[in-house]
Coordinates of C-alpha atoms in Angstrom, one line a residue:
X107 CA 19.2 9.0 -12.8
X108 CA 22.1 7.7 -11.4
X109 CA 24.3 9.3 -8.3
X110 CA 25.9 12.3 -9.4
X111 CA 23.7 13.8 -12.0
X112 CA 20.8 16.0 -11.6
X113 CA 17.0 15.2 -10.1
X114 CA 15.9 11.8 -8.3
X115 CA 18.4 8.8 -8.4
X116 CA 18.3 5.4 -9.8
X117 CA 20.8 3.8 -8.0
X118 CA 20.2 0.6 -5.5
X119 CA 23.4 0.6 -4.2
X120 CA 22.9 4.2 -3.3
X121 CA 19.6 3.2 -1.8
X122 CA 20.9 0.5 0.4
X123 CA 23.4 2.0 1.7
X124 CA 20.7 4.9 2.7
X125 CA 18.3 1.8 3.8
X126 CA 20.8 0.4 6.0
X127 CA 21.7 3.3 7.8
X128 CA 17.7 3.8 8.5
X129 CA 15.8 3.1 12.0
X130 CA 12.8 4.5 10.6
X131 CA 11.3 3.8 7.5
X132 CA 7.1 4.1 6.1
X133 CA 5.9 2.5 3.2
X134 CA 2.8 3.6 1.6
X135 CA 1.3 1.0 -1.1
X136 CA -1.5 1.2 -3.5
X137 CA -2.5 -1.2 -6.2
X138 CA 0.9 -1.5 -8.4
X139 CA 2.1 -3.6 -6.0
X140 CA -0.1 -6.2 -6.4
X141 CA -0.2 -6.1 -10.5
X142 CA 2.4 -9.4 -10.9
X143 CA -0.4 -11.1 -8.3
X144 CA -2.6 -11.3 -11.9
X145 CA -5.2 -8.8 -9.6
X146 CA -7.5 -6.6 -11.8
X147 CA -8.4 -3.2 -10.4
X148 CA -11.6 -2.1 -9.7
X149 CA -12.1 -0.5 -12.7
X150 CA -11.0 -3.6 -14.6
X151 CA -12.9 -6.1 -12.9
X152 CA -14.2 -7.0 -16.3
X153 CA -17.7 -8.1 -17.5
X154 CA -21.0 -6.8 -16.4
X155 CA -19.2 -5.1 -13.4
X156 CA -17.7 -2.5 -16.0
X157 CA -21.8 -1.7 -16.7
X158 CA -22.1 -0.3 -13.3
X159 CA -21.3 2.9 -11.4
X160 CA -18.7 3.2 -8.3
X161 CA -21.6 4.3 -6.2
X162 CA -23.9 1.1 -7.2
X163 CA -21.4 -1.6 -6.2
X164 CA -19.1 0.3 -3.5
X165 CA -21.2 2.4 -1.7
X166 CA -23.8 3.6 1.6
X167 CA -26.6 4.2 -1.1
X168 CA -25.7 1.3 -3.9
X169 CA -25.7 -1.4 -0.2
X170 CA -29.0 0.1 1.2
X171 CA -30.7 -0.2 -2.4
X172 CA -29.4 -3.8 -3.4
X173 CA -27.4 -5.3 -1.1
X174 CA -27.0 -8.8 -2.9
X175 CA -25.6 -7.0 -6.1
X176 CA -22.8 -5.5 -3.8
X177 CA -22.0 -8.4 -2.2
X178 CA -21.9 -10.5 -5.0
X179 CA -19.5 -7.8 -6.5
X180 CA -17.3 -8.5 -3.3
X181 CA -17.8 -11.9 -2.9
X182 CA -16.5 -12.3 -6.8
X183 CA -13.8 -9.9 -5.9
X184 CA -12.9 -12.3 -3.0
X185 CA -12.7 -15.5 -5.1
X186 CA -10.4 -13.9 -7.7
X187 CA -8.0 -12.5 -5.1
X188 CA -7.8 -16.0 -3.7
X189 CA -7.3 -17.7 -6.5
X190 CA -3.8 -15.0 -6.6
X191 CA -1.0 -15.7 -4.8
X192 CA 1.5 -13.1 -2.9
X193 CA 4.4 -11.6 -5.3
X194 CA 7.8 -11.4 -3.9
X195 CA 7.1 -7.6 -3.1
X196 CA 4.8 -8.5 -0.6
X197 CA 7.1 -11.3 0.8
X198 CA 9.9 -8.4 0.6
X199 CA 8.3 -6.1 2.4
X200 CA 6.8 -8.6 5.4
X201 CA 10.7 -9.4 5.4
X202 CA 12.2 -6.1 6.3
X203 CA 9.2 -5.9 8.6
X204 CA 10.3 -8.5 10.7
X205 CA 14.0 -7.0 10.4
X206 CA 13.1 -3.7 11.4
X207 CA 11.3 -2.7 14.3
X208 CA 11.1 1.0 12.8
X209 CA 9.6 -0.2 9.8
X210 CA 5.4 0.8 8.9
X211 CA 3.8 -0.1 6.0
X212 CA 0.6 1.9 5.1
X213 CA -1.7 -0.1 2.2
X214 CA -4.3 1.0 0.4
X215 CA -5.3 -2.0 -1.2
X216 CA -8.1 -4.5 -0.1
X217 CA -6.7 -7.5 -1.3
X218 CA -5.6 -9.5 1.7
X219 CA -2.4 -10.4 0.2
X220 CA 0.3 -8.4 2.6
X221 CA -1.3 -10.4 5.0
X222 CA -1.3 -13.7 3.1
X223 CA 2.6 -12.6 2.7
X224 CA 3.1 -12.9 6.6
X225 CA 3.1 -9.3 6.8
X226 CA 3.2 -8.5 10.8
X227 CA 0.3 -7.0 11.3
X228 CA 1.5 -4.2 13.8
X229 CA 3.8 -3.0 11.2
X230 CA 1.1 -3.2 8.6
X231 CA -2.3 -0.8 8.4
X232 CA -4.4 -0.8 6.4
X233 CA -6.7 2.2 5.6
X234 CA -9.3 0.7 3.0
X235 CA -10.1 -2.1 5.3
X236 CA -10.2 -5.7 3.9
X237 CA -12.3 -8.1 1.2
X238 CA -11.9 -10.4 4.2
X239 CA -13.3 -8.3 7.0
X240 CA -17.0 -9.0 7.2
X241 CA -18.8 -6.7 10.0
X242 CA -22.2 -5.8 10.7
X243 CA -24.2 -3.0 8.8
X244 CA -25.9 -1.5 11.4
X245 CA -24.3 1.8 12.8
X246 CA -25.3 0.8 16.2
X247 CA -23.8 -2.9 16.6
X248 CA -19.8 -3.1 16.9
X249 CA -19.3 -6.8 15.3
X250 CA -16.2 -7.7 12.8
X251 CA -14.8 -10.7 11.5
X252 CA -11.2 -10.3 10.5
X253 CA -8.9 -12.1 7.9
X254 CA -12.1 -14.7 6.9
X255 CA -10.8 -16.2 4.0
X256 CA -14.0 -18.4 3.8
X257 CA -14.6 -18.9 -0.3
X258 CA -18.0 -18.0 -0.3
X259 CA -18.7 -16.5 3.2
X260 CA -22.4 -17.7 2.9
X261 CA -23.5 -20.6 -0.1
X262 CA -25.8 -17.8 -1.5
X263 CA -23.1 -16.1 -2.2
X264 CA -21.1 -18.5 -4.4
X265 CA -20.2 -16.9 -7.4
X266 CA -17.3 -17.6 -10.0
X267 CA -18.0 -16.0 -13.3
X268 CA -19.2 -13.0 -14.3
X269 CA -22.1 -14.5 -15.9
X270 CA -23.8 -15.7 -13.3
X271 CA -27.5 -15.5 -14.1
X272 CA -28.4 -13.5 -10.8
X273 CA -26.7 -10.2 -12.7
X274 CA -29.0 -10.3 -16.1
X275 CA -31.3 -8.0 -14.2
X276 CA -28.6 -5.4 -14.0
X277 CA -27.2 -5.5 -17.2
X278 CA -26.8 -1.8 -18.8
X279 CA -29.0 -2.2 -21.5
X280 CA -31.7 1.0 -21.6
X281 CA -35.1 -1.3 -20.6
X282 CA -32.7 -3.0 -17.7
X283 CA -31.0 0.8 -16.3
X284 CA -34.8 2.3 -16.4
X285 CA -36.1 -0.3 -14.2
X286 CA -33.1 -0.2 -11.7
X287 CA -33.4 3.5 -11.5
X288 CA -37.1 2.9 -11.1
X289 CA -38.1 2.6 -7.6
X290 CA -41.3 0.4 -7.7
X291 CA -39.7 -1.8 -10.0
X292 CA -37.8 -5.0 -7.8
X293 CA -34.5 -5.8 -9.3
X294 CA -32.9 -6.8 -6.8
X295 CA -30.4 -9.3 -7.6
X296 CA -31.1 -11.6 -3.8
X297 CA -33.7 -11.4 -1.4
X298 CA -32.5 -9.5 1.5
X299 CA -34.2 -11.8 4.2
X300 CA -31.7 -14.9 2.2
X301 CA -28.6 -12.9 2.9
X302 CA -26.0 -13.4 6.0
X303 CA -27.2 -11.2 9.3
X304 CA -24.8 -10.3 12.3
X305 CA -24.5 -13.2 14.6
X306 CA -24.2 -10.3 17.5
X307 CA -27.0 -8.4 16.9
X308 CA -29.4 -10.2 14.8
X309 CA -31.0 -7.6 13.1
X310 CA -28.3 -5.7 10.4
X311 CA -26.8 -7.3 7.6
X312 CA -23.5 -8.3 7.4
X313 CA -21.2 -6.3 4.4
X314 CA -18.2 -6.0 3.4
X315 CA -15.3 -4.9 5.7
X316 CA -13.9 -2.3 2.8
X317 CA -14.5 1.7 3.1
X318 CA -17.2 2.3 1.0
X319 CA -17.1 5.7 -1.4
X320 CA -18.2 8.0 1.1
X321 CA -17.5 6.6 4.0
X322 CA -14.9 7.8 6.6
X323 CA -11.6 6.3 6.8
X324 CA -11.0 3.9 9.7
X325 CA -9.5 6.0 12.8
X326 CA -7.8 3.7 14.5
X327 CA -5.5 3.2 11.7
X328 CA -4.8 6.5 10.3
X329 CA -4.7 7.5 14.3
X330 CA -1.7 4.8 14.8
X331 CA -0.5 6.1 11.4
X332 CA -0.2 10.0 12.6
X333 CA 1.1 8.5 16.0
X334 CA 4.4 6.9 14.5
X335 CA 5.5 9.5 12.3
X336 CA 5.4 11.9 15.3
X337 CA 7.5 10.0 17.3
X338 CA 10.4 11.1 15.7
X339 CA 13.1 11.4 12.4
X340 CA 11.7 9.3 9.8
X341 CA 14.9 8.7 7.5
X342 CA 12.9 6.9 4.4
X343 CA 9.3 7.2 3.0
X344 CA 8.9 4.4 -0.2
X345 CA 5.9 5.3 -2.0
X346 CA 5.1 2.0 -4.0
X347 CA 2.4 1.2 -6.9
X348 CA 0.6 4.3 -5.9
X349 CA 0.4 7.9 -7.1
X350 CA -0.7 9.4 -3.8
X351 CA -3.5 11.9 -5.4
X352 CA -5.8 11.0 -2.8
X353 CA -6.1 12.2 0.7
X354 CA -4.7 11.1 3.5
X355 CA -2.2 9.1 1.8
X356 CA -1.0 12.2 -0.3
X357 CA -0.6 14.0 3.3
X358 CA 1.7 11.1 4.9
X359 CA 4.4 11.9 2.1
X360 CA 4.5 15.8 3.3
X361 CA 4.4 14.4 6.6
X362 CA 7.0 12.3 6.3
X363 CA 9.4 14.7 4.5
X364 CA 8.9 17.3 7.3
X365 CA 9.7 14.9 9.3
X366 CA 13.4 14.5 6.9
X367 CA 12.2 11.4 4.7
X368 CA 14.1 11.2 1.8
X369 CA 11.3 9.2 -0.7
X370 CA 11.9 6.8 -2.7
X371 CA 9.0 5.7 -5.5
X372 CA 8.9 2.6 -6.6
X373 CA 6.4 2.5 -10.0
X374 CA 5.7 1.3 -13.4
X375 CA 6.2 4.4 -14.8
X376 CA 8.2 7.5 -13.3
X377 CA 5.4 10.2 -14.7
X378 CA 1.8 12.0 -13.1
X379 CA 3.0 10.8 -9.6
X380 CA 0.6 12.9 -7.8
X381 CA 2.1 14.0 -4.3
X382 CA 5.7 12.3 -5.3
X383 CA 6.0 14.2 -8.0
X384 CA 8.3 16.6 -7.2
X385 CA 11.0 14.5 -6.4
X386 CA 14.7 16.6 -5.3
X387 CA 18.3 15.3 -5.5
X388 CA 18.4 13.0 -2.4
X389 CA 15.3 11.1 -3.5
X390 CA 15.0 7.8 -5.6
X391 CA 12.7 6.8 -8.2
X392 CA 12.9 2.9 -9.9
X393 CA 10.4 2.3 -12.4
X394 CA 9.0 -0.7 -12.9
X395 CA 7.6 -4.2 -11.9
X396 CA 7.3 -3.2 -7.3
X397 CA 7.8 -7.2 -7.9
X398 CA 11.0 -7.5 -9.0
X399 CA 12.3 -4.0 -7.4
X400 CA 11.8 -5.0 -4.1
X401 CA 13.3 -7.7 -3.2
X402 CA 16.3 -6.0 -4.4
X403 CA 16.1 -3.0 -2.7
X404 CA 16.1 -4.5 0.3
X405 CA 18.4 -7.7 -0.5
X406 CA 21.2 -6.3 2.2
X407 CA 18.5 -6.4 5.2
X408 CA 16.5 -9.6 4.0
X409 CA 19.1 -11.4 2.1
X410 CA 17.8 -13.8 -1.2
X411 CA 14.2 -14.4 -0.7
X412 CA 13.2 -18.2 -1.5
X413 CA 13.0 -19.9 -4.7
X414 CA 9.0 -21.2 -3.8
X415 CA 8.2 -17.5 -2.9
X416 CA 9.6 -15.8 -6.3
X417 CA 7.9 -18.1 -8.3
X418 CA 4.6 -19.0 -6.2
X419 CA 2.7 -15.9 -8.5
X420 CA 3.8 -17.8 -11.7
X421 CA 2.1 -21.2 -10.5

């Protein structure tokens, strides 16, 4: 909707000249951004992985009962997200970060590539954790290993197709499901003593960086996050690639607005949008490709990003 007519606008011009009148602006992002990157989501990771439960590849329980399945899930998840390149959203919005002080960007994706992007990374948190943060599974032992973009982390861990040999045991066929299920039947998919242990403690295993289902949410950054949009007026919350259904992240957008946001949603399509979806007068809403909106958005503050950078996800 453009200006002047009735429910959220359309208009970039109107946006930018809102945008350049801001000191304060959060960004809250969830998968859509990355879609041009060629990323598949969780759900879509394709072959045998669509055979398995949430709670057997991403969680406390499905780690504990076999933890080589999970990592092999994440280590697969690792090589195909670094195989992908940055799109010019992510470049757009590391850009305005280095613009504008005021400026926070909350993700929840686990992909790595805001950071591959050059994203500062005290403008950027991100509340899922990381495919590349490694830390120790033991409660009681404090070690991480941040941005390791090592492809695999350990040689057993090598995988590049979903039809590696190592997952035949957990295929979904009935005789294969009873015997996982089946506690004094080993299907393990790698012999725990042959995975990677914490170089602190020596005696947990070392898993993925990424919240688990489950789990609680990091503190420190949702802390940080609560802390900033205290601190004062915050003039624009963008809500990007993401329908905020899920808690905290659908809370920061009725923070933010209490706090006078105007929001602006940036999505490939302007319906079920969750927390955002009941957008007033003053808001925005541009649907479509996060991609190809951004960098236009934000073309006053950032100016024409590069040539090499638009066309580095196409390579």
């Amino acid at each position: 909707m453009e200006k002047g007519g009735t429910g959220p606008s359309a208009s970039i011009e109107e946006f930018r000249e809102v945008l350049k009148g801001s000191r304060r602006v959060l960004a809250l992002c969830g998968a859509g951004l990355s879609a041009s990157s060629g990323l598949d989501t969780f759900r879509g990771a394709g072959g045998l992985w669509k055979n398995h439960e949430a709670v057997t590849l991403s969680s406390v329980e499905g780690f504990k009962r076999d933890p080589g399945l999970v990592w092999l899930f994440y280590s697969y998840r690792r090589h195909q997200s670094l195989l992908a390149h940055p799109n010019p959203g992510h470049y757009a919005l590391a850009a305005l970060s280095r613009k504008m002080e005021g400026f926070l960007t909350i993700s929840q994706n686990v992909d790595g590539l805001s950071q591959r992007a050059g994203h500062p990374p005290e403008q950027l948190k991100s509340i899922h954790g990381s495919l590349y943060d490694v830390k120790c599974s033991n409660d009681n032992c404090t070690y991480i290993d941040k941005n390791n973009y090592t492809d695999p982390i350990h040689p057993i861990l090598e995988i590049t197709s979903e039809d590696d040999p190592r997952l035949a045991s957990s295929k979904n066929s009935v005789k294969a499901l009873a015997a996982y299920l089946d506690p004094n039947v080993k299907t393990t998919t790698i012999e725990q003593e042959d995975l990677p242990k914490c170089p602190k403690c020596n005696e947990g295993l070392l898993r993925p960086g990424i919240v688990f289902f489950g789990e609680a949410l990091p503190e420190e950054p949702l802390n940080e996050v609560d802390k900033w949009i205290e601190e004062g007026k915050v003039d624009i919350t963008l809500v990007i690639g993401t329908t905020a259904k899920v808690y905290p992240a659908a809370g920061y957008v009725a923070q933010a607005r209490a706090r006078g946001a105007r929001v602006a949603v940036v999505n490939t399509v302007g319906s079920d949008l969750g927390a955002v979806g009941s957008l007033r007068n003053e808001d925005f809403l541009f649907e479509g490709d996060a991609a190809e909106i951004l960098p236009e958005l934000f073309k006053p503050l950032i100016g024409e990003l590069a040539e090499t950078v638009r066309g580095e996800n196409r390579s």
